mmCIF file of C-alpha atoms in Angstrom:
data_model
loop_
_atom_site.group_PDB
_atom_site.id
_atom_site.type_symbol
_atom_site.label_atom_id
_atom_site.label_comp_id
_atom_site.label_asym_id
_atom_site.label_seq_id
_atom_site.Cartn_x
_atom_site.Cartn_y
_atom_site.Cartn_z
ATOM 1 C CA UNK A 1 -9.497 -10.359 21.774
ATOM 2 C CA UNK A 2 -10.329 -11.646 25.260
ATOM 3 C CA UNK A 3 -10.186 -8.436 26.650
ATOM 4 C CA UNK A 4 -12.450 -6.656 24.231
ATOM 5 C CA UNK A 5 -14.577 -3.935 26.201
ATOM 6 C CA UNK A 6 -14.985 -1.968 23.386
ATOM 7 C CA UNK A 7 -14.159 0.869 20.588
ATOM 8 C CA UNK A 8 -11.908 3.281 20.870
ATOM 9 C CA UNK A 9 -10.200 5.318 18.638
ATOM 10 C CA UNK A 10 -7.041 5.973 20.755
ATOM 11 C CA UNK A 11 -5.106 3.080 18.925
ATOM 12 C CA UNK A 12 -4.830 5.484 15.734
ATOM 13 C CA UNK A 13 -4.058 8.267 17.918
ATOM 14 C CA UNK A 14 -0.950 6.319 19.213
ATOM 15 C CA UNK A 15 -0.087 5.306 15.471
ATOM 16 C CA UNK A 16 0.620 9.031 14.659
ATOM 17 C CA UNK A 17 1.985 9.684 17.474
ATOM 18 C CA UNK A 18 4.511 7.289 17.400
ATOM 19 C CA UNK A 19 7.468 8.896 14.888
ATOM 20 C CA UNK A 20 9.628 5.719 14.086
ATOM 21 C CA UNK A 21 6.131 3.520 13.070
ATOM 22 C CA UNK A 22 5.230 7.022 11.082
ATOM 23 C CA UNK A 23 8.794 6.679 9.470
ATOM 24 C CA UNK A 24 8.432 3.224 8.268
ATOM 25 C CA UNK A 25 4.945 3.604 6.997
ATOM 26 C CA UNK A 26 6.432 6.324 4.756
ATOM 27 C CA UNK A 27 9.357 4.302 3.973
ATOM 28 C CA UNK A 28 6.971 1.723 2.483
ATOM 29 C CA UNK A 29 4.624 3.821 0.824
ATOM 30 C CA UNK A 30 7.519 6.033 -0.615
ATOM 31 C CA UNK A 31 8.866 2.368 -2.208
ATOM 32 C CA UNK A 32 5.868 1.288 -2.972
ATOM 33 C CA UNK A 33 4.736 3.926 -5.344
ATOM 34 C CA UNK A 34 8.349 4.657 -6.606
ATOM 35 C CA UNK A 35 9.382 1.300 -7.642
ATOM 36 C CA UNK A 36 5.686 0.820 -8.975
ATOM 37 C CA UNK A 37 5.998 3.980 -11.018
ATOM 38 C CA UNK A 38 9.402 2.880 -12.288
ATOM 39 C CA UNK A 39 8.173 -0.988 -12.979
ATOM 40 C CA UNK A 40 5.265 0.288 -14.894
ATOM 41 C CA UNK A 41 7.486 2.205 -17.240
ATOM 42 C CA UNK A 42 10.085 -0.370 -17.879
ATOM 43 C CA UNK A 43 7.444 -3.114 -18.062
ATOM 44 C CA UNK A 44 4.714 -1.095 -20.480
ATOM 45 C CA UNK A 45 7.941 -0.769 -23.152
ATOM 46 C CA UNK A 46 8.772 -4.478 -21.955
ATOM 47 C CA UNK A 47 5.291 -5.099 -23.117
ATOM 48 C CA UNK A 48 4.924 -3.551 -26.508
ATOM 49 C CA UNK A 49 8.249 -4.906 -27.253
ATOM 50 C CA UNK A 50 6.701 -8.604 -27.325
ATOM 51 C CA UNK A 51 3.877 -7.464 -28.514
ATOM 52 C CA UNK A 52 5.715 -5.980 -32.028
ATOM 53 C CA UNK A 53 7.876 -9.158 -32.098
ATOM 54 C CA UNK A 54 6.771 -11.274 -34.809
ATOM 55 C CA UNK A 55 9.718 -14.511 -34.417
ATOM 56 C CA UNK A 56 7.539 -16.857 -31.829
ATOM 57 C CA UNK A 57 10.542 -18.773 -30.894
ATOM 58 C CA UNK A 58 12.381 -15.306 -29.659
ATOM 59 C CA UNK A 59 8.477 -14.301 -28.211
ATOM 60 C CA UNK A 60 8.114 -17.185 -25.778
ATOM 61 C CA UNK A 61 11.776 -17.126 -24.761
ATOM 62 C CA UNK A 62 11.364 -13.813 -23.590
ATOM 63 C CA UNK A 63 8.295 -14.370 -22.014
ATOM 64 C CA UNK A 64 10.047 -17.385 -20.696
ATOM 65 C CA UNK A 65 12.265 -15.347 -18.993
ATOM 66 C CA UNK A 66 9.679 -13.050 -17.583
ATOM 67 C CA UNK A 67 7.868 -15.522 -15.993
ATOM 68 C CA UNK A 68 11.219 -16.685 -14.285
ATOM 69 C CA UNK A 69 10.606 -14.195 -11.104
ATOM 70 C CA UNK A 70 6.944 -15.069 -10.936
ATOM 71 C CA UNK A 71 7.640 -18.578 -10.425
ATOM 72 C CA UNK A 72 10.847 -18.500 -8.137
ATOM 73 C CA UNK A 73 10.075 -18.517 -4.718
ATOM 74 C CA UNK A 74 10.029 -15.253 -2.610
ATOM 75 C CA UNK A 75 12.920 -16.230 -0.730
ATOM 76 C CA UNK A 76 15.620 -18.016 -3.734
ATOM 77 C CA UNK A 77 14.805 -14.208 -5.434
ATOM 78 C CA UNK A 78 15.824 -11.944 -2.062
ATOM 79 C CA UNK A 79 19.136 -14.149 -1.614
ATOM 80 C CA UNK A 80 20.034 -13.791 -5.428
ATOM 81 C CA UNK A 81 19.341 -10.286 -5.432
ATOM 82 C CA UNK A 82 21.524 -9.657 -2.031
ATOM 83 C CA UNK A 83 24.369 -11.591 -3.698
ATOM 84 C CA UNK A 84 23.757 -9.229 -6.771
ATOM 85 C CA UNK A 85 24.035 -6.245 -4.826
ATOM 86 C CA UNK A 86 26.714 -7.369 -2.732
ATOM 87 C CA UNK A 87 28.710 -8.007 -6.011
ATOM 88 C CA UNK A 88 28.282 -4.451 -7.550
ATOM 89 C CA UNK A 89 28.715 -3.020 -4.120
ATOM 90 C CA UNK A 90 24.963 -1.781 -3.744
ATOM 91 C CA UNK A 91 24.796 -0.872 -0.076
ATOM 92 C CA UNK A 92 21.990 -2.038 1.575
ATOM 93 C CA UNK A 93 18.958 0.463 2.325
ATOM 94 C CA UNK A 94 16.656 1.982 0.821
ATOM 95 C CA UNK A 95 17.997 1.988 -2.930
ATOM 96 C CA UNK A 96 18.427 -1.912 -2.834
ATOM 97 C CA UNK A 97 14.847 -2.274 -1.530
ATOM 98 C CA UNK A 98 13.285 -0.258 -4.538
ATOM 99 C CA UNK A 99 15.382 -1.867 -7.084
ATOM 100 C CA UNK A 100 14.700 -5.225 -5.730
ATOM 101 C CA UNK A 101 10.713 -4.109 -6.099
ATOM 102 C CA UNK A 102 11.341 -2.822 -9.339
ATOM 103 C CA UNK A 103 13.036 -6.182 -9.927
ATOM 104 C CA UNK A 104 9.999 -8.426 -9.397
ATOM 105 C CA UNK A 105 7.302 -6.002 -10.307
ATOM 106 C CA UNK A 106 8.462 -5.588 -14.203
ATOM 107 C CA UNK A 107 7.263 -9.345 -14.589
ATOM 108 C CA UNK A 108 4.049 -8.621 -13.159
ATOM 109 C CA UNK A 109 3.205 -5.815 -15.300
ATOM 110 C CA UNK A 110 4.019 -7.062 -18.293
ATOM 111 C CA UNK A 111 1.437 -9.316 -17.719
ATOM 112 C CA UNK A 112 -1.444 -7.330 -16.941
ATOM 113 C CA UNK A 113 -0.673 -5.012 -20.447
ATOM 114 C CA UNK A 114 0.277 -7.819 -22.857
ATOM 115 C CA UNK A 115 -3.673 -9.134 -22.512
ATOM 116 C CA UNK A 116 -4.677 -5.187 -23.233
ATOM 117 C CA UNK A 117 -2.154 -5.239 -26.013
ATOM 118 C CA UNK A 118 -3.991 -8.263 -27.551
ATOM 119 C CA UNK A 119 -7.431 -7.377 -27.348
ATOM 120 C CA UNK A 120 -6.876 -3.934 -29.118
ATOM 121 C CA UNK A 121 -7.454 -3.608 -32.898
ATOM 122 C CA UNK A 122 -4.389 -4.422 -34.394
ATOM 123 C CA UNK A 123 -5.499 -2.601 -37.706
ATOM 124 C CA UNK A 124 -4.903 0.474 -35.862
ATOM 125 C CA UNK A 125 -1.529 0.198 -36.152
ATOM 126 C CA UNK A 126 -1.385 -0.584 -39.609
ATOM 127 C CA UNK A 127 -3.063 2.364 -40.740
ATOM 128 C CA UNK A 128 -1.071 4.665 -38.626
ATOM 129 C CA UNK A 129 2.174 3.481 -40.193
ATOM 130 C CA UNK A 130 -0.503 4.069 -43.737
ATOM 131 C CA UNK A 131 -0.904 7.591 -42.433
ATOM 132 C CA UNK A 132 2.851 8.153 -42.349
ATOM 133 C CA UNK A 133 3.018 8.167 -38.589
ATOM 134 C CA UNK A 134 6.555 7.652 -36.851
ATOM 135 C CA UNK A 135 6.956 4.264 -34.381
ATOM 136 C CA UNK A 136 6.825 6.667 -31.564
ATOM 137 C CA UNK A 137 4.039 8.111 -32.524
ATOM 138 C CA UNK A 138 2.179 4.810 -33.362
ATOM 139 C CA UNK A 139 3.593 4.102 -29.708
ATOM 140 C CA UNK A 140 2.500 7.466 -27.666
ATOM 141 C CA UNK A 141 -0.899 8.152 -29.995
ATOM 142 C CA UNK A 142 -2.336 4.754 -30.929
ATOM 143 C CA UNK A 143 -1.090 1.648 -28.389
ATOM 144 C CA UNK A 144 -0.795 3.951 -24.676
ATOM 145 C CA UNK A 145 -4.160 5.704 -25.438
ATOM 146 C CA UNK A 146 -5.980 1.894 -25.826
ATOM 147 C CA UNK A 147 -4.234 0.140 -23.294
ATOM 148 C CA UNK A 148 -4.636 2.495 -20.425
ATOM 149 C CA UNK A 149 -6.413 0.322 -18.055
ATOM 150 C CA UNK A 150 -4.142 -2.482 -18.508
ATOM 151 C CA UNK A 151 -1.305 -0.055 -17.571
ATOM 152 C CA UNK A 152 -3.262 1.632 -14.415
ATOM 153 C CA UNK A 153 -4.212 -2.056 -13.216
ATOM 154 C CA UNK A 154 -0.328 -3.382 -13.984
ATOM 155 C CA UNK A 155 0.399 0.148 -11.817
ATOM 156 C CA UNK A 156 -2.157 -0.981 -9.293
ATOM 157 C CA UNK A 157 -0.727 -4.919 -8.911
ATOM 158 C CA UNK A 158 3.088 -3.919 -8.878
ATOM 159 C CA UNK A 159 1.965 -1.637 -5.979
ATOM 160 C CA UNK A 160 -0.080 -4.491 -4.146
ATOM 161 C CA UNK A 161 3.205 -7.063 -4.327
ATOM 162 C CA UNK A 162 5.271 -4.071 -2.596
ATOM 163 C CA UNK A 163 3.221 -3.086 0.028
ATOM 164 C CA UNK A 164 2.618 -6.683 1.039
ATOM 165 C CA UNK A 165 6.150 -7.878 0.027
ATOM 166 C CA UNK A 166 8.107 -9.435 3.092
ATOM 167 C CA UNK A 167 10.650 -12.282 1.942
ATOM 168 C CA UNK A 168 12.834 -10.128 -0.898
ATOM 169 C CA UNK A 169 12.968 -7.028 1.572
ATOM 170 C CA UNK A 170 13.957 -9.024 4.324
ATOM 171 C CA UNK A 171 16.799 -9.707 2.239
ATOM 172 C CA UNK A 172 18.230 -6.427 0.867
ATOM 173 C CA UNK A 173 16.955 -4.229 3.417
ATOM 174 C CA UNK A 174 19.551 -2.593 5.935
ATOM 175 C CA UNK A 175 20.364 -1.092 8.826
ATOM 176 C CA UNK A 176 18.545 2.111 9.864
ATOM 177 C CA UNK A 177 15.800 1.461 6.912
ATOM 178 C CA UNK A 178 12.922 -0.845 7.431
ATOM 179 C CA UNK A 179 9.234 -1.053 5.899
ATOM 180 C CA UNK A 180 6.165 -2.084 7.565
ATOM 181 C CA UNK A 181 5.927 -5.698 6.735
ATOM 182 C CA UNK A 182 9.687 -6.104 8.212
ATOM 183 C CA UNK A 183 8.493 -4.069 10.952
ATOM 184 C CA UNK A 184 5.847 -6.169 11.407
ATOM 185 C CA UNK A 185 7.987 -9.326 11.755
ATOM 186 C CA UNK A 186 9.912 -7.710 13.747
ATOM 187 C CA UNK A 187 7.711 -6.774 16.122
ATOM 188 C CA UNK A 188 6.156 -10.417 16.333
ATOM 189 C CA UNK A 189 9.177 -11.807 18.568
ATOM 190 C CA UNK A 190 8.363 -9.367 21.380
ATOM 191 C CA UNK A 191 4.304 -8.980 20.333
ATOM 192 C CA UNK A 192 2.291 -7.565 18.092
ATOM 193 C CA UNK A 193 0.360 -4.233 19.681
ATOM 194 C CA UNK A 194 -2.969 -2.834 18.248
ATOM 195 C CA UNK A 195 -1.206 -0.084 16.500
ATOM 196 C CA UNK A 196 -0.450 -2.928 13.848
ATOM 197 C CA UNK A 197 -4.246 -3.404 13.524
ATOM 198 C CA UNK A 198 -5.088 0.316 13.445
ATOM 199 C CA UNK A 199 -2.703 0.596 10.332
ATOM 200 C CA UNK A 200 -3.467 -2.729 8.766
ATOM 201 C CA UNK A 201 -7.277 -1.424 8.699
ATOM 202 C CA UNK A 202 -6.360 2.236 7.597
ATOM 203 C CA UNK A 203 -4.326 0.538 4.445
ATOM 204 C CA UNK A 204 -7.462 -1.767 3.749
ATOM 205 C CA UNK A 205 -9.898 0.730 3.304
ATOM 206 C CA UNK A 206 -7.409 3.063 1.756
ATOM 207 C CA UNK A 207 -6.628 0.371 -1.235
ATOM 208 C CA UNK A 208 -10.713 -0.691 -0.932
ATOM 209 C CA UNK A 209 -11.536 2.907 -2.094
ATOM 210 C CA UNK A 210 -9.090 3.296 -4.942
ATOM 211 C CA UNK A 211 -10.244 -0.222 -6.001
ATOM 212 C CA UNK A 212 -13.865 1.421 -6.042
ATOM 213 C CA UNK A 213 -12.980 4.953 -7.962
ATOM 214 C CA UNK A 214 -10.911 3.149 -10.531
ATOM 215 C CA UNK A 215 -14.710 0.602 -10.983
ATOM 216 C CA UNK A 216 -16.640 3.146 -11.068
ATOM 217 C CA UNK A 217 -14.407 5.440 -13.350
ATOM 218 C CA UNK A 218 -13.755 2.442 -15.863
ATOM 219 C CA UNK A 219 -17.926 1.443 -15.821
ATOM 220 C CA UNK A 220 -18.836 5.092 -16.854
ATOM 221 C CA UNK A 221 -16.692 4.900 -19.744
ATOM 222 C CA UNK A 222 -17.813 2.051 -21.046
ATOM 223 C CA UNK A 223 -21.282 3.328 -20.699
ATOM 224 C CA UNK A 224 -20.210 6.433 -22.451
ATOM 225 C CA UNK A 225 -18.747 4.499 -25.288
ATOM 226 C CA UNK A 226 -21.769 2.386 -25.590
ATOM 227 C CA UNK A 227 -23.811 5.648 -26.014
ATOM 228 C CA UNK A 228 -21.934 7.381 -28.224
#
């Protein structure tokens, strides 16, 4: 910023203008919110499944194994996941970047609703099974309905880790598809232009106002609950 004469808006201008950096900021919101939609899914069933298992040895193994992409580094997971795909014959692109997403945001939001899962009357269940109610509608009726932050902020993490994800992408991404933190690095060898900054700012307060809705949404409930 030694040359800083002042603000402009003219950076933002270029950022549209420019059709490949368009293209990969679609590319990485399009993977963000479709492997986040996906890993939500997958990990919300993941979750009530260890949450209805009653064996603790079987319990902790699997959430052994959950925790196994949490705790692997970034860059052992994107070389075991190319080797995967390059053994099935996944070609490299855009599928093998969303299932790679997928792969490491399941753990994640199984996390964030197990806690929800928890803190929920458990005699809730009970009495629906009582009242002659099937296990999918104990499922769809009685756990969803109470553990709908947990899923919208397991939704909301699992869509952080993509759009910031670098290392795994790196890995399984191809030729001809790229997303913006790739971009990004790629860009770094030859240096970095302001366009990066207009976008990086755009996303910020983009995420910062979600972040604010999804407060303010969640506080008046509670209030309402408390007054009714």
């Amino acid at each position: 910023m030694t040359s800083f004469e002042g603000f402009t808006l003219d950076y933002y201008k270029s950022v549209i203008e420019n059709k490949a950096l368009m293209t990969v900021i679609m590319n990485t919101i399009a993977v963000a919110l479709i492997s986040s939609g996906f890993a939500t899914i997958i990990g919300l069933f993941g979750a009530i499944f260890l949450y209805l298992i009653r064996q603790k040895y079987v319990k902790s193994t699997l959430l052994t194994l959950n925790n196994v992409l949490i705790v692997s580094p970034d860059v052992i997971i994107g070389a075991s996941l190319l080797i995967l795909f390059s053994i099935f014959g996944i070609k490299l692109g855009s599928t093998s970047v969303i299932l790679a997403h997928i792969a490491f945001s399941v753990p994640i939001v199984v996390l964030m609703i197990l806690p929800s899962l928890y803190q929920q009357n458990s005699n809730l269940v009970l009495a629906a099974h009582d009242l002659g109610a099937s296990a999918f509608h104990v499922v769809t009726k009685v756990l969803i309905p109470n553990i709908k932050p947990g899923i919208f902020a397991g939704f909301l993490m699992a869509l952080t880790y993509s759009l910031d994800d670098f290392a795994v992408t790196f890995f399984v991404t191809g030729n001809g598809f790229s997303t913006l933190s790739v971009e990004i690095y790629a860009m770094a060898r030859r240096g970095i232009t302001l366009e990066i900054n207009a976008i990086s700012t755009v996303i910020f307060v983009v995420v910062l106002t979600i972040s604010f809705i999804y407060y303010f949404v969640s506080d008046k409930k509670i209030k309402r609950g408390k007054t009714t």
